[in-house]
Amino acid sequence: MSPEESQAIALLDRVPYGRLATSRRALPLLAPARHIVCDGRIVLRMHAGLGHHEACDGNVVAYGADNLNTTAPGEGDLWVVQFTGTTELLEPSRAQRARFGAQPAAVDGETFAPVYLRLHPHFAAVHTLGWNSSPQLRHGA
């Protein structure tokens, strides 16, 4: 695992949600997802009722998360992580399900039906907006 991928995984573990990007019928798709990090891999939980997982399974996706809504400008560095890789449907273990915590009751008025994907990152990127760090520390955790 590269140093940037290790840093991206560590930052991802600090926030519970991100955004999954892929295409469906040649149109871009962006969907929220809950994530956990298990053994250096990313496991996603999303709502099955929208069918977004079908566009992701076996395909290349991008997954991103950030701390933009949790850190006020000037109070600490802002960061964004992005992973690009393939996904596959996954039946998580009981321990993995427990790590996800409570699930939403509904999505767009429909009862939440969880579906899980494992993301195998091929590329990772970390971008920071530094308020308190020098340029040399740009990629520091």
XYZ file of N, CA and C in Angstrom:
423
model
N 0.855 -1.176 0.000
C 0.000 0.000 0.000
C 0.900 1.239 0.000
N 0.623 2.172 -0.895
C 1.419 3.386 -0.980
C 1.171 4.272 0.238
N 2.096 5.185 0.533
C 1.880 6.107 1.654
C 0.604 6.951 1.479
N 0.326 7.388 0.245
C -0.878 8.190 0.025
C -2.138 7.345 0.240
N -2.119 6.087 -0.196
C -3.272 5.220 0.026
C -3.464 4.960 1.523
N -2.382 4.756 2.255
C -2.478 4.563 3.705
C -3.061 5.792 4.384
N -2.613 6.970 3.961
C -3.147 8.203 4.538
C -4.624 8.363 4.186
N -4.985 8.069 2.947
C -6.382 8.192 2.519
C -7.285 7.252 3.321
N -6.840 6.023 3.547
C -7.610 5.058 4.347
C -7.764 5.571 5.776
N -6.687 6.106 6.358
C -6.745 6.624 7.728
C -7.715 7.796 7.832
N -7.700 8.686 6.856
C -8.633 9.818 6.875
C -10.070 9.341 6.673
N -10.271 8.401 5.769
C -11.613 7.880 5.509
C -12.238 7.323 6.782
N -11.424 6.716 7.606
C -11.914 6.111 8.847
C -12.403 7.156 9.857
N -12.170 8.433 9.587
C -12.583 9.508 10.498
C -14.004 10.008 10.254
N -14.584 9.663 9.114
C -15.941 10.124 8.779
C -16.794 8.922 8.389
N -18.108 8.977 8.647
C -18.935 7.796 8.388
C -19.521 7.676 6.975
N -19.644 8.782 6.253
C -20.320 8.764 4.956
C -19.447 9.361 3.863
N -19.724 8.932 2.644
C -19.061 9.480 1.471
C -20.008 9.428 0.288
N -19.440 9.625 -0.910
C -20.227 9.642 -2.135
C -19.603 8.687 -3.145
N -20.444 7.872 -3.726
C -20.026 6.892 -4.717
C -20.400 7.433 -6.093
N -19.442 7.440 -7.005
C -19.681 7.943 -8.360
C -19.436 6.836 -9.372
N -20.362 6.703 -10.300
C -20.231 5.743 -11.390
C -21.103 6.239 -12.534
N -21.350 5.412 -13.503
C -22.277 5.789 -14.571
C -23.304 4.671 -14.739
N -24.473 5.087 -15.158
C -25.564 4.142 -15.408
C -26.210 4.550 -16.724
N -26.220 3.625 -17.661
C -26.727 3.908 -18.998
C -26.056 5.165 -19.574
N -24.737 5.248 -19.409
C -23.884 6.312 -19.938
C -24.120 7.674 -19.287
N -24.864 7.720 -18.182
C -25.087 8.975 -17.468
C -24.413 8.907 -16.106
N -23.849 10.018 -15.652
C -23.178 10.008 -14.343
C -24.165 9.801 -13.199
N -23.688 9.155 -12.161
C -24.499 8.830 -10.997
C -23.671 9.113 -9.754
N -24.256 9.799 -8.790
C -23.606 10.085 -7.522
C -24.561 9.675 -6.417
N -24.095 8.807 -5.514
C -24.969 8.274 -4.470
C -24.261 8.302 -3.116
N -24.988 8.650 -2.066
C -24.390 8.608 -0.729
C -24.241 7.163 -0.267
N -23.217 6.930 0.537
C -22.998 5.591 1.078
C -22.342 5.698 2.451
N -22.671 4.762 3.310
C -22.011 4.617 4.607
C -20.831 3.695 4.360
N -19.703 3.941 4.999
C -18.535 3.086 4.780
C -17.877 2.702 6.098
N -17.165 1.589 6.045
C -16.251 1.189 7.111
C -14.974 0.710 6.434
N -13.895 0.731 7.175
C -12.621 0.228 6.680
C -12.336 -1.077 7.406
N -12.156 -2.151 6.641
C -11.872 -3.481 7.197
C -10.604 -4.022 6.551
N -9.581 -4.207 7.346
C -8.317 -4.763 6.848
C -7.799 -4.010 5.628
N -7.890 -2.687 5.671
C -7.386 -1.868 4.575
C -8.278 -1.815 3.359
N -9.439 -2.426 3.432
C -10.404 -2.407 2.323
C -11.626 -1.595 2.744
N -12.323 -1.069 1.771
C -13.486 -0.228 2.027
C -14.740 -1.041 1.757
N -15.632 -1.063 2.741
C -16.916 -1.738 2.589
C -17.991 -0.660 2.660
N -18.899 -0.682 1.707
C -19.942 0.334 1.582
C -21.309 -0.261 1.860
N -22.172 0.541 2.491
C -23.577 0.166 2.660
C -24.413 1.250 2.000
N -25.323 0.826 1.154
C -26.227 1.769 0.500
C -27.611 1.152 0.385
N -28.552 1.941 -0.079
C -29.937 1.483 -0.207
C -30.112 0.702 -1.514
N -30.599 -0.516 -1.391
C -30.787 -1.377 -2.564
C -31.933 -0.906 -3.442
N -32.922 -0.247 -2.856
C -34.130 0.119 -3.595
C -33.899 1.049 -4.775
N -32.829 1.818 -4.756
C -32.559 2.725 -5.871
C -31.819 2.035 -7.018
N -31.268 0.849 -6.757
C -30.598 0.078 -7.795
C -29.202 0.564 -8.162
N -28.656 1.520 -7.428
C -27.329 2.038 -7.757
C -26.253 0.957 -7.660
N -26.431 0.029 -6.735
C -25.439 -1.040 -6.569
C -25.296 -1.888 -7.835
N -26.368 -2.005 -8.594
C -26.313 -2.785 -9.830
C -25.373 -2.152 -10.851
N -25.331 -0.810 -10.875
C -24.430 -0.114 -11.788
C -22.979 -0.213 -11.314
N -22.777 -0.490 -10.035
C -21.431 -0.528 -9.458
C -20.803 -1.915 -9.481
N -21.605 -2.946 -9.271
C -21.089 -4.306 -9.119
C -20.247 -4.721 -10.326
N -18.962 -4.994 -10.078
C -18.054 -5.436 -11.127
C -17.491 -4.324 -11.986
N -17.813 -3.084 -11.676
C -17.377 -1.959 -12.492
C -16.443 -1.031 -11.730
N -15.821 -0.128 -12.474
C -14.951 0.876 -11.885
C -15.808 2.022 -11.357
N -15.508 2.433 -10.134
C -16.215 3.536 -9.492
C -15.195 4.473 -8.861
N -15.682 5.615 -8.445
C -14.899 6.517 -7.597
C -15.673 6.666 -6.301
N -14.951 6.709 -5.197
C -15.573 6.925 -3.895
C -14.804 8.018 -3.191
N -15.527 9.002 -2.699
C -14.882 10.113 -2.021
C -15.556 10.446 -0.716
N -14.779 10.997 0.197
C -15.287 11.464 1.480
C -14.438 12.652 1.900
N -14.937 13.431 2.852
C -14.215 14.629 3.267
C -14.663 15.063 4.652
N -13.991 16.073 5.156
C -14.380 16.673 6.431
C -14.856 18.107 6.230
N -15.322 18.422 5.039
C -15.698 19.789 4.700
C -16.845 20.325 5.551
N -17.752 19.471 5.990
C -18.882 19.924 6.803
C -18.615 19.834 8.293
N -17.456 19.348 8.687
C -17.183 19.165 10.110
C -16.083 20.070 10.638
N -15.373 20.746 9.751
C -14.279 21.622 10.163
C -14.508 23.006 9.570
N -14.576 24.014 10.425
C -14.765 25.388 9.956
C -13.445 25.924 9.395
N -13.504 26.728 8.337
C -12.281 27.318 7.795
C -11.501 28.044 8.889
N -10.204 27.791 8.912
C -9.337 28.404 9.898
C -9.201 27.613 11.183
N -10.048 26.575 11.365
C -9.996 25.771 12.595
C -9.224 24.472 12.416
N -8.702 24.246 11.275
C -7.950 23.024 10.996
C -7.941 22.777 9.507
N -7.086 21.869 9.081
C -6.998 21.567 7.661
C -8.244 20.837 7.180
N -8.688 21.204 6.007
C -9.786 20.495 5.343
C -9.159 19.475 4.406
N -9.792 18.330 4.272
C -9.260 17.289 3.403
C -10.365 16.591 2.631
N -9.970 16.048 1.499
C -10.839 15.252 0.637
C -10.026 14.036 0.219
N -10.617 12.853 0.320
C -9.964 11.647 -0.174
C -10.806 11.070 -1.303
N -10.132 10.476 -2.253
C -10.833 9.834 -3.360
C -10.141 8.528 -3.695
N -10.955 7.513 -3.908
C -10.472 6.189 -4.293
C -11.109 5.834 -5.629
N -10.340 5.218 -6.486
C -10.862 4.716 -7.750
C -10.512 3.233 -7.799
N -11.522 2.427 -8.100
C -11.297 0.993 -8.155
C -12.554 0.255 -8.542
N -12.494 -1.054 -8.447
C -13.636 -1.899 -8.796
C -14.410 -2.276 -7.533
N -15.661 -2.591 -7.723
C -16.508 -3.008 -6.604
C -17.121 -4.367 -6.899
N -17.513 -5.009 -5.801
C -18.242 -6.267 -5.916
C -19.252 -6.331 -4.784
N -20.372 -6.977 -5.052
C -21.362 -7.189 -3.996
C -20.744 -8.045 -2.908
N -21.159 -7.813 -1.690
C -20.563 -8.479 -0.539
C -21.655 -8.806 0.465
N -21.560 -9.950 1.081
C -22.394 -10.295 2.231
C -21.498 -10.130 3.455
N -21.672 -9.031 4.200
C -20.761 -8.768 5.315
C -20.968 -9.725 6.481
N -19.926 -9.855 7.267
C -20.024 -10.673 8.475
C -20.889 -9.944 9.510
N -21.290 -10.650 10.525
C -22.071 -10.047 11.606
C -21.281 -8.906 12.256
N -19.981 -9.105 12.448
C -19.137 -8.063 13.051
C -19.066 -6.821 12.156
N -18.971 -7.021 10.846
C -18.949 -5.883 9.929
C -20.277 -5.130 9.965
N -21.377 -5.866 9.968
C -22.694 -5.207 10.050
C -22.806 -4.374 11.317
N -22.306 -4.905 12.421
C -22.367 -4.176 13.692
C -21.561 -2.884 13.613
N -20.431 -2.908 12.913
C -19.608 -1.706 12.789
C -20.295 -0.595 12.014
N -21.209 -0.948 11.137
C -21.947 0.080 10.400
C -22.888 0.850 11.316
N -23.331 0.250 12.384
C -24.244 0.926 13.298
C -25.654 0.985 12.741
N -26.437 1.871 13.333
C -27.849 2.005 12.949
C -27.971 2.400 11.479
N -29.030 1.919 10.875
C -29.274 2.269 9.483
C -30.478 3.195 9.401
N -30.582 3.959 8.323
C -31.739 4.851 8.163
C -33.032 4.041 8.124
N -34.107 4.649 8.538
C -35.406 3.978 8.464
C -35.935 3.970 7.032
N -35.664 5.060 6.298
C -36.219 5.184 4.953
C -35.286 6.004 4.065
N -35.404 5.774 2.767
C -34.718 6.565 1.748
C -35.783 7.013 0.754
N -35.942 8.289 0.594
C -36.954 8.848 -0.308
C -38.334 8.256 -0.033
N -38.651 8.050 1.247
C -39.958 7.533 1.639
C -40.107 6.029 1.540
N -39.072 5.349 1.105
C -39.095 3.890 0.946
C -38.292 3.259 2.087
N -38.764 2.151 2.622
C -38.053 1.464 3.699
C -36.636 1.133 3.247
N -35.668 1.474 4.099
C -34.262 1.236 3.778
C -33.994 -0.268 3.687
N -33.408 -0.680 2.589
C -33.004 -2.076 2.361
C -31.507 -2.064 2.083
N -30.692 -2.521 3.022
C -29.249 -2.411 2.826
C -28.698 -3.379 1.788
N -27.703 -2.892 1.072
C -26.915 -3.715 0.169
C -25.466 -3.280 0.393
N -24.544 -4.214 0.252
C -23.149 -3.959 0.608
C -22.240 -4.207 -0.591
N -21.247 -3.348 -0.723
C -20.246 -3.466 -1.774
C -18.857 -3.393 -1.152
N -17.926 -4.122 -1.718
C -16.521 -3.986 -1.326
C -15.815 -3.251 -2.448
N -15.099 -2.210 -2.072
C -14.318 -1.437 -3.028
C -12.868 -1.873 -2.946
N -12.312 -2.246 -4.081
C -10.904 -2.610 -4.184
C -10.181 -1.422 -4.815
N -9.582 -0.552 -4.008
C -8.957 0.651 -4.577
C -7.736 0.325 -5.429
N -7.678 0.950 -6.598
C -6.501 0.862 -7.452
C -5.691 2.144 -7.364
N -6.395 3.260 -7.092
C -5.764 4.554 -6.939
C -6.387 5.264 -5.751
N -5.587 6.058 -5.067
C -6.078 6.874 -3.957
C -5.441 8.249 -4.067
N -6.201 9.259 -3.698
C -5.683 10.624 -3.699
C -6.152 11.331 -2.442
N -5.295 12.185 -1.904
C -5.619 13.025 -0.756
C -5.374 14.463 -1.180
N -6.368 15.317 -0.958
C -6.240 16.744 -1.248
C -6.544 17.500 0.036
N -5.721 18.494 0.355
C -5.936 19.266 1.574
C -6.023 20.746 1.258
N -6.804 21.430 2.071
C -6.856 22.889 2.087
C -6.252 23.284 3.416
N -5.000 23.700 3.398
C -4.279 23.941 4.644
C -4.453 25.345 5.173
N -4.965 25.444 6.366
C -5.092 26.723 7.065
C -3.970 26.875 8.071
N -3.538 25.743 8.637
C -2.565 25.797 9.721
C -1.258 25.089 9.393
N -1.146 24.499 8.218
C 0.059 23.725 7.928
C 0.875 24.405 6.843
N 2.148 24.152 6.858
C 3.030 24.688 5.831
C 2.909 23.829 4.580
N 3.338 24.348 3.415
C 3.238 23.560 2.178
C 3.981 22.237 2.253
N 5.068 22.163 3.023
C 5.831 20.922 3.112
C 5.004 19.822 3.792
N 4.010 20.188 4.601
C 3.214 19.198 5.330
C 1.927 18.857 4.590
N 1.831 19.243 3.345
C 0.612 19.063 2.577
C 0.041 17.659 2.667
N 0.881 16.650 2.613
C 0.396 15.269 2.644
C 0.543 14.643 4.024
N 0.795 15.416 5.033
C 0.889 14.876 6.391
C -0.485 14.622 6.965
N -0.598 13.639 7.842
C -1.900 13.293 8.430
C -2.311 14.281 9.476
